PDB file of C-alpha atoms in Angstrom:
ATOM      1  CA  MET R1219     -41.768  32.212 -33.645  1.00  0.00           C
ATOM      2  CA  GLY R1220     -42.863  32.581 -30.059  1.00  0.00           C
ATOM      3  CA  ALA R1221     -40.612  32.633 -27.043  1.00  0.00           C
ATOM      4  CA  ILE R1222     -39.216  29.386 -25.660  1.00  0.00           C
ATOM      5  CA  ARG R1223     -41.632  27.988 -23.102  1.00  0.00           C
ATOM      6  CA  GLN R1224     -40.381  27.139 -19.628  1.00  0.00           C
ATOM      7  CA  CYS R1225     -41.195  24.188 -17.418  1.00  0.00           C
ATOM      8  CA  SER R1226     -44.502  24.584 -15.543  1.00  0.00           C
ATOM      9  CA  ARG R1227     -43.063  23.257 -12.268  1.00  0.00           C
ATOM     10  CA  SER R1228     -42.489  25.808  -9.526  1.00  0.00           C
ATOM     11  CA  ALA R1229     -39.016  27.394  -9.422  1.00  0.00           C
ATOM     12  CA  CYS R1230     -37.836  25.462 -12.503  1.00  0.00           C
ATOM     13  CA  ARG R1231     -36.212  27.663 -15.143  1.00  0.00           C
ATOM     14  CA  GLN R1232     -35.433  24.909 -17.683  1.00  0.00           C
ATOM     15  CA  SER R1233     -36.857  24.895 -21.222  1.00  0.00           C
ATOM     16  CA  ALA R1234     -39.916  22.714 -21.734  1.00  0.00           C
ATOM     17  CA  VAL R1235     -39.495  19.637 -23.937  1.00  0.00           C
ATOM     18  CA  ALA R1236     -42.733  17.741 -23.217  1.00  0.00           C
ATOM     19  CA  THR R1237     -46.413  18.430 -22.591  1.00  0.00           C
ATOM     20  CA  LEU R1238     -48.438  16.697 -19.885  1.00  0.00           C
ATOM     21  CA  THR R1239     -52.214  16.349 -20.230  1.00  0.00           C
ATOM     22  CA  TYR R1240     -54.565  14.656 -17.778  1.00  0.00           C
ATOM     23  CA  VAL R1241     -57.553  12.613 -18.999  1.00  0.00           C
ATOM     24  CA  TYR R1242     -59.578  12.516 -15.810  1.00  0.00           C
ATOM     25  CA  ALA R1243     -62.347  10.303 -17.232  1.00  0.00           C
ATOM     26  CA  ASP R1244     -59.813   7.527 -17.951  1.00  0.00           C
ATOM     27  CA  SER R1245     -57.505   8.199 -14.964  1.00  0.00           C
ATOM     28  CA  THR R1246     -54.657   8.642 -17.430  1.00  0.00           C
ATOM     29  CA  ALA R1247     -51.788  11.099 -17.726  1.00  0.00           C
ATOM     30  CA  VAL R1248     -50.506  11.593 -21.294  1.00  0.00           C
ATOM     31  CA  LEU R1249     -46.899  12.753 -21.662  1.00  0.00           C
ATOM     32  CA  GLY R1250     -45.793  13.594 -25.177  1.00  0.00           C
ATOM     33  CA  PRO R1251     -43.728  15.983 -27.275  1.00  0.00           C
ATOM     34  CA  LEU R1252     -44.020  19.704 -26.607  1.00  0.00           C
ATOM     35  CA  ALA R1253     -47.368  20.904 -27.920  1.00  0.00           C
ATOM     36  CA  THR R1254     -47.450  23.391 -30.766  1.00  0.00           C
ATOM     37  CA  TYR R1255     -49.618  25.765 -28.753  1.00  0.00           C
ATOM     38  CA  ALA R1256     -49.651  26.473 -25.031  1.00  0.00           C
ATOM     39  CA  GLU R1257     -53.031  25.220 -23.803  1.00  0.00           C
ATOM     40  CA  PRO R1258     -54.514  26.277 -20.473  1.00  0.00           C
ATOM     41  CA  HIS R1259     -55.183  22.698 -19.271  1.00  0.00           C
ATOM     42  CA  CYS R1260     -51.779  21.259 -20.208  1.00  0.00           C
ATOM     43  CA  TYR R1261     -48.449  21.448 -18.432  1.00  0.00           C
ATOM     44  CA  ASP R1262     -45.104  21.955 -20.161  1.00  0.00           C
ATOM     45  CA  LEU R1263     -42.267  20.006 -18.514  1.00  0.00           C
ATOM     46  CA  CYS R1264     -38.493  20.051 -18.833  1.00  0.00           C
ATOM     47  CA  GLU R1265     -36.547  16.849 -19.528  1.00  0.00           C
ATOM     48  CA  GLN R1266     -35.841  16.204 -15.830  1.00  0.00           C
ATOM     49  CA  HIS R1267     -39.443  16.626 -14.655  1.00  0.00           C
ATOM     50  CA  ALA R1268     -40.825  14.668 -17.631  1.00  0.00           C
ATOM     51  CA  GLY R1269     -38.503  11.769 -16.775  1.00  0.00           C
ATOM     52  CA  SER R1270     -39.414  11.731 -13.084  1.00  0.00           C
ATOM     53  CA  LEU R1271     -43.181  12.066 -13.552  1.00  0.00           C
ATOM     54  CA  THR R1272     -45.338  10.178 -11.050  1.00  0.00           C
ATOM     55  CA  VAL R1273     -49.131   9.929 -11.020  1.00  0.00           C
ATOM     56  CA  PRO R1274     -51.682   9.087  -8.326  1.00  0.00           C
ATOM     57  CA  ARG R1275     -52.184   5.452  -7.374  1.00  0.00           C
ATOM     58  CA  GLY R1276     -54.502   3.706  -9.850  1.00  0.00           C
ATOM     59  CA  TRP R1277     -53.654   6.074 -12.691  1.00  0.00           C
ATOM     60  CA  GLU R1278     -51.864   5.089 -15.889  1.00  0.00           C
ATOM     61  CA  VAL R1279     -49.119   7.053 -17.657  1.00  0.00           C
ATOM     62  CA  LEU R1280     -49.178   7.021 -21.428  1.00  0.00           C
ATOM     63  CA  ARG R1281     -45.765   8.134 -22.741  1.00  0.00           C
ATOM     64  CA  LEU R1282     -45.771   9.106 -26.413  1.00  0.00           C
ATOM     65  CA  ALA R1283     -42.611   8.869 -28.519  1.00  0.00           C
ATOM     66  CA  MET R1284     -40.416  11.910 -28.084  1.00  0.00           C
ATOM     67  CA  PRO R1285     -38.457  13.321 -31.041  1.00  0.00           C
ATOM     68  CA  THR R1286     -34.710  12.724 -30.857  1.00  0.00           C
ATOM     69  CA  SER R1287     -33.843  16.225 -32.096  1.00  0.00           C
ATOM     70  CA  PRO R1288     -35.659  19.553 -31.838  1.00  0.00           C
ATOM     71  CA  GLN R1289     -38.000  20.201 -34.729  1.00  0.00           C
ATOM     72  CA  GLN R1290     -36.607  22.740 -37.184  1.00  0.00           C
ATOM     73  CA  PRO R1291     -38.795  24.964 -39.362  1.00  0.00           C
ATOM     74  CA  GLY R1292     -39.529  23.157 -42.609  1.00  0.00           C
ATOM     75  CA  PRO R1293     -40.167  24.474 -46.109  1.00  0.00           C
ATOM     76  CA  ASP R1294     -43.922  24.475 -45.449  1.00  0.00           C
ATOM     77  CA  ASP R1295     -43.434  26.824 -42.481  1.00  0.00           C
ATOM     78  CA  LEU R1296     -41.357  29.210 -44.579  1.00  0.00           C
ATOM     79  CA  LEU R1297     -43.883  29.149 -47.429  1.00  0.00           C
ATOM     80  CA  ALA R1298     -46.731  29.866 -45.005  1.00  0.00           C
ATOM     81  CA  LEU R1299     -44.797  32.811 -43.589  1.00  0.00           C
ATOM     82  CA  ALA R1300     -44.035  34.170 -47.074  1.00  0.00           C
ATOM     83  CA  ASN R1301     -47.691  33.817 -48.121  1.00  0.00           C
ATOM     84  CA  ALA R1302     -48.860  35.644 -44.975  1.00  0.00           C
ATOM     85  CA  VAL R1303     -46.462  38.520 -45.709  1.00  0.00           C
ATOM     86  CA  ARG R1304     -47.694  38.713 -49.328  1.00  0.00           C
ATOM     87  CA  GLU R1305     -51.332  38.777 -48.204  1.00  0.00           C
ATOM     88  CA  ALA R1306     -50.653  41.516 -45.663  1.00  0.00           C
ATOM     89  CA  ALA R1307     -48.819  43.595 -48.289  1.00  0.00           C
ATOM     90  CA  ALA R1308     -51.639  43.140 -50.833  1.00  0.00           C
ATOM     91  CA  GLN R1309     -54.363  44.458 -48.528  1.00  0.00           C
ATOM     92  CA  PRO R1310     -55.278  48.121 -48.915  1.00  0.00           C
ATOM     93  CA  PRO R1311     -54.208  50.322 -45.991  1.00  0.00           C
ATOM     94  CA  ARG R1312     -56.815  50.886 -43.298  1.00  0.00           C
ATOM     95  CA  SER R1313     -58.493  54.248 -43.294  1.00  0.00           C
ATOM     96  CA  GLN R1314     -57.305  56.580 -40.567  1.00  0.00           C
ATOM     97  CA  THR R1315     -59.857  57.309 -37.861  1.00  0.00           C
ATOM     98  CA  THR R1316     -60.193  60.625 -36.143  1.00  0.00           C
ATOM     99  CA  PRO R1317     -59.875  60.827 -32.334  1.00  0.00           C
ATOM    100  CA  GLY R1318     -63.071  59.684 -30.650  1.00  0.00           C
ATOM    101  CA  GLN R1319     -64.180  57.703 -33.715  1.00  0.00           C
ATOM    102  CA  ARG R1320     -64.057  53.938 -33.709  1.00  0.00           C
ATOM    103  CA  GLY R1321     -62.694  52.014 -36.657  1.00  0.00           C
ATOM    104  CA  SER R1322     -64.412  48.954 -38.075  1.00  0.00           C
ATOM    105  CA  HIS R1323     -62.928  45.563 -37.275  1.00  0.00           C
ATOM    106  CA  SER R1324     -63.364  42.425 -39.325  1.00  0.00           C
ATOM    107  CA  ALA R1325     -64.439  39.175 -37.693  1.00  0.00           C
ATOM    108  CA  LEU R1326     -61.692  36.757 -36.692  1.00  0.00           C
ATOM    109  CA  GLU R1327     -61.410  33.686 -38.881  1.00  0.00           C
ATOM    110  CA  ALA R1328     -59.408  30.507 -38.520  1.00  0.00           C
ATOM    111  CA  PRO R1329     -56.301  30.490 -40.725  1.00  0.00           C
ATOM    112  CA  ALA R1330     -56.635  28.518 -43.946  1.00  0.00           C
ATOM    113  CA  GLY R1331     -54.899  25.151 -43.989  1.00  0.00           C
ATOM    114  CA  THR R1332     -54.396  24.889 -40.241  1.00  0.00           C
ATOM    115  CA  GLU R1333     -52.146  22.067 -39.078  1.00  0.00           C
ATOM    116  CA  GLY R1334     -54.594  20.488 -36.651  1.00  0.00           C
ATOM    117  CA  VAL R1335     -58.224  20.108 -35.815  1.00  0.00           C
ATOM    118  CA  ARG R1336     -59.462  21.733 -32.620  1.00  0.00           C
ATOM    119  CA  ARG R1337     -62.125  19.984 -30.573  1.00  0.00           C
ATOM    120  CA  GLY R1338     -62.987  21.459 -27.205  1.00  0.00           C
ATOM    121  CA  HIS R1339     -59.788  22.181 -25.322  1.00  0.00           C
ATOM    122  CA  LEU R1340     -57.698  19.502 -27.089  1.00  0.00           C
ATOM    123  CA  ARG R1341     -55.841  19.852 -30.376  1.00  0.00           C
ATOM    124  CA  VAL R1342     -55.281  16.898 -32.738  1.00  0.00           C
ATOM    125  CA  LEU R1343     -52.201  17.208 -34.938  1.00  0.00           C
ATOM    126  CA  ARG R1344     -51.628  15.268 -38.144  1.00  0.00           C
ATOM    127  CA  GLU R1345     -48.509  13.160 -38.606  1.00  0.00           C
ATOM    128  CA  PRO R1346     -45.769  15.040 -40.493  1.00  0.00           C
ATOM    129  CA  SER R1347     -45.265  13.533 -43.933  1.00  0.00           C
TER     130      SER R1347
END
Protein backbone atom coordinates (compact mmCIF):
# COMPACT_ATOMS: atom_id res chain seq x y z
CA MET A 1 0.00 0.00 0.00
CA GLY A 2 1.14 3.53 -0.65
CA ALA A 3 1.67 6.21 1.94
CA ILE A 4 -1.30 8.06 3.40
CA ARG A 5 -2.03 11.10 1.27
CA GLN A 6 -2.23 14.52 2.90
CA CYS A 7 -4.63 17.36 2.28
CA SER A 8 -3.70 19.47 -0.77
CA ARG A 9 -4.41 22.77 1.01
CA SER A 10 -1.40 24.85 1.97
CA ALA A 11 0.00 24.24 5.48
CA CYS A 12 -2.57 21.51 6.23
CA ARG A 13 -1.03 18.31 7.59
CA GLN A 14 -4.27 16.32 7.98
CA SER A 15 -4.92 13.04 6.15
CA ALA A 16 -7.00 13.32 2.99
CA VAL A 17 -10.48 11.76 3.06
CA ALA A 18 -12.02 13.21 -0.12
CA THR A 19 -11.03 14.09 -3.68
CA LEU A 20 -12.08 17.30 -5.41
CA THR A 21 -12.30 17.45 -9.21
CA TYR A 22 -13.35 20.44 -11.30
CA VAL A 23 -15.44 20.01 -14.47
CA TYR A 24 -14.79 23.35 -16.10
CA ALA A 25 -17.10 22.73 -19.08
CA ASP A 26 -20.09 22.32 -16.72
CA SER A 27 -18.95 24.83 -14.06
CA THR A 28 -19.16 22.02 -11.51
CA ALA A 29 -16.96 20.91 -8.63
CA VAL A 30 -17.25 17.20 -7.77
CA LEU A 31 -16.38 16.21 -4.20
CA GLY A 32 -16.32 12.49 -3.50
CA PRO A 33 -14.50 9.74 -1.63
CA LEU A 34 -10.71 9.66 -1.74
CA ALA A 35 -9.63 8.50 -5.19
CA THR A 36 -7.76 5.24 -5.54
CA TYR A 37 -4.93 6.95 -7.39
CA ALA A 38 -3.49 10.43 -6.96
CA GLU A 39 -4.29 12.25 -10.20
CA PRO A 40 -2.52 15.44 -11.25
CA HIS A 41 -5.74 17.41 -11.87
CA CYS A 42 -7.51 16.42 -8.64
CA TYR A 43 -7.14 17.74 -5.12
CA ASP A 44 -7.16 15.58 -1.99
CA LEU A 45 -8.89 17.27 0.97
CA CYS A 46 -9.10 16.53 4.68
CA GLU A 47 -12.47 16.30 6.44
CA GLN A 48 -12.40 19.95 7.56
CA HIS A 49 -11.57 21.40 4.14
CA ALA A 50 -14.01 19.06 2.36
CA GLY A 51 -16.79 20.23 4.68
CA SER A 52 -16.04 23.93 4.22
CA LEU A 53 -15.62 23.82 0.43
CA THR A 54 -16.85 26.88 -1.46
CA VAL A 55 -16.90 27.38 -5.23
CA PRO A 56 -17.05 30.46 -7.47
CA ARG A 57 -20.39 32.18 -7.95
CA GLY A 58 -22.48 30.39 -10.60
CA TRP A 59 -20.77 27.05 -10.03
CA GLU A 60 -22.47 23.94 -8.66
CA VAL A 61 -21.04 21.52 -6.09
CA LEU A 62 -21.82 17.86 -6.60
CA ARG A 63 -21.17 15.98 -3.33
CA LEU A 64 -20.96 12.21 -3.75
CA ALA A 65 -21.77 9.86 -0.87
CA MET A 66 -18.82 9.42 1.44
CA PRO A 67 -18.13 6.03 3.08
CA THR A 68 -18.87 5.92 6.80
CA SER A 69 -15.74 3.90 7.61
CA PRO A 70 -12.34 3.67 5.93
CA GLN A 71 -12.16 0.99 3.28
CA GLN A 72 -10.24 -2.07 4.44
CA PRO A 73 -8.39 -4.41 2.07
CA GLY A 74 -10.77 -7.11 0.91
CA PRO A 75 -10.15 -10.71 -0.11
CA ASP A 76 -9.82 -9.66 -3.75
CA ASP A 77 -6.96 -7.31 -2.85
CA LEU A 78 -5.15 -10.06 -0.97
CA LEU A 79 -5.65 -12.54 -3.82
CA ALA A 80 -4.32 -10.02 -6.34
CA LEU A 81 -1.25 -9.46 -4.17
CA ALA A 82 -0.66 -13.21 -3.79
CA ASN A 83 -1.03 -13.75 -7.56
CA ALA A 84 1.45 -10.94 -8.29
CA VAL A 85 4.00 -12.50 -5.92
CA ARG A 86 3.52 -15.93 -7.57
CA GLU A 87 4.00 -14.44 -11.04
CA ALA A 88 7.15 -12.61 -9.99
CA ALA A 89 8.56 -15.79 -8.42
CA ALA A 90 7.75 -17.86 -11.54
CA GLN A 91 9.64 -15.59 -13.93
CA PRO A 92 13.20 -16.61 -14.79
CA PRO A 93 15.88 -14.34 -13.32
CA ARG A 94 17.11 -11.55 -15.57
CA SER A 95 20.48 -12.05 -17.14
CA GLN A 96 23.25 -10.00 -15.57
CA THR A 97 24.64 -7.24 -17.76
CA THR A 98 28.24 -6.21 -17.80
CA PRO A 99 29.19 -2.58 -17.03
CA GLY A 100 28.57 -0.35 -20.03
CA GLN A 101 26.07 -2.81 -21.55
CA ARG A 102 22.38 -2.04 -21.53
CA GLY A 103 19.84 -4.67 -20.58
CA SER A 104 16.65 -5.23 -22.54
CA HIS A 105 13.42 -3.92 -21.07
CA SER A 106 9.96 -5.22 -21.83
CA ALA A 107 7.16 -2.85 -22.79
CA LEU A 108 4.85 -1.69 -20.01
CA GLU A 109 1.40 -3.22 -20.08
CA ALA A 110 -1.74 -2.44 -18.13
CA PRO A 111 -2.36 -4.92 -15.31
CA ALA A 112 -4.92 -7.62 -16.08
CA GLY A 113 -8.31 -7.16 -14.46
CA THR A 114 -7.84 -3.52 -13.52
CA GLU A 115 -10.48 -2.06 -11.22
CA GLY A 116 -11.42 0.90 -13.41
CA VAL A 117 -11.44 2.19 -16.92
CA ARG A 118 -9.14 5.10 -17.73
CA ARG A 119 -10.31 7.75 -20.18
CA GLY A 120 -8.15 10.82 -20.59
CA HIS A 121 -7.23 12.14 -17.17
CA LEU A 122 -10.31 10.74 -15.38
CA ARG A 123 -10.72 7.27 -13.92
CA VAL A 124 -14.11 5.52 -13.73
CA LEU A 125 -14.41 2.97 -10.92
CA ARG A 126 -16.98 0.19 -10.79
CA GLU A 127 -19.29 -0.18 -7.80
CA PRO A 128 -17.97 -2.70 -5.26
CA SER A 129 -20.16 -5.79 -5.21
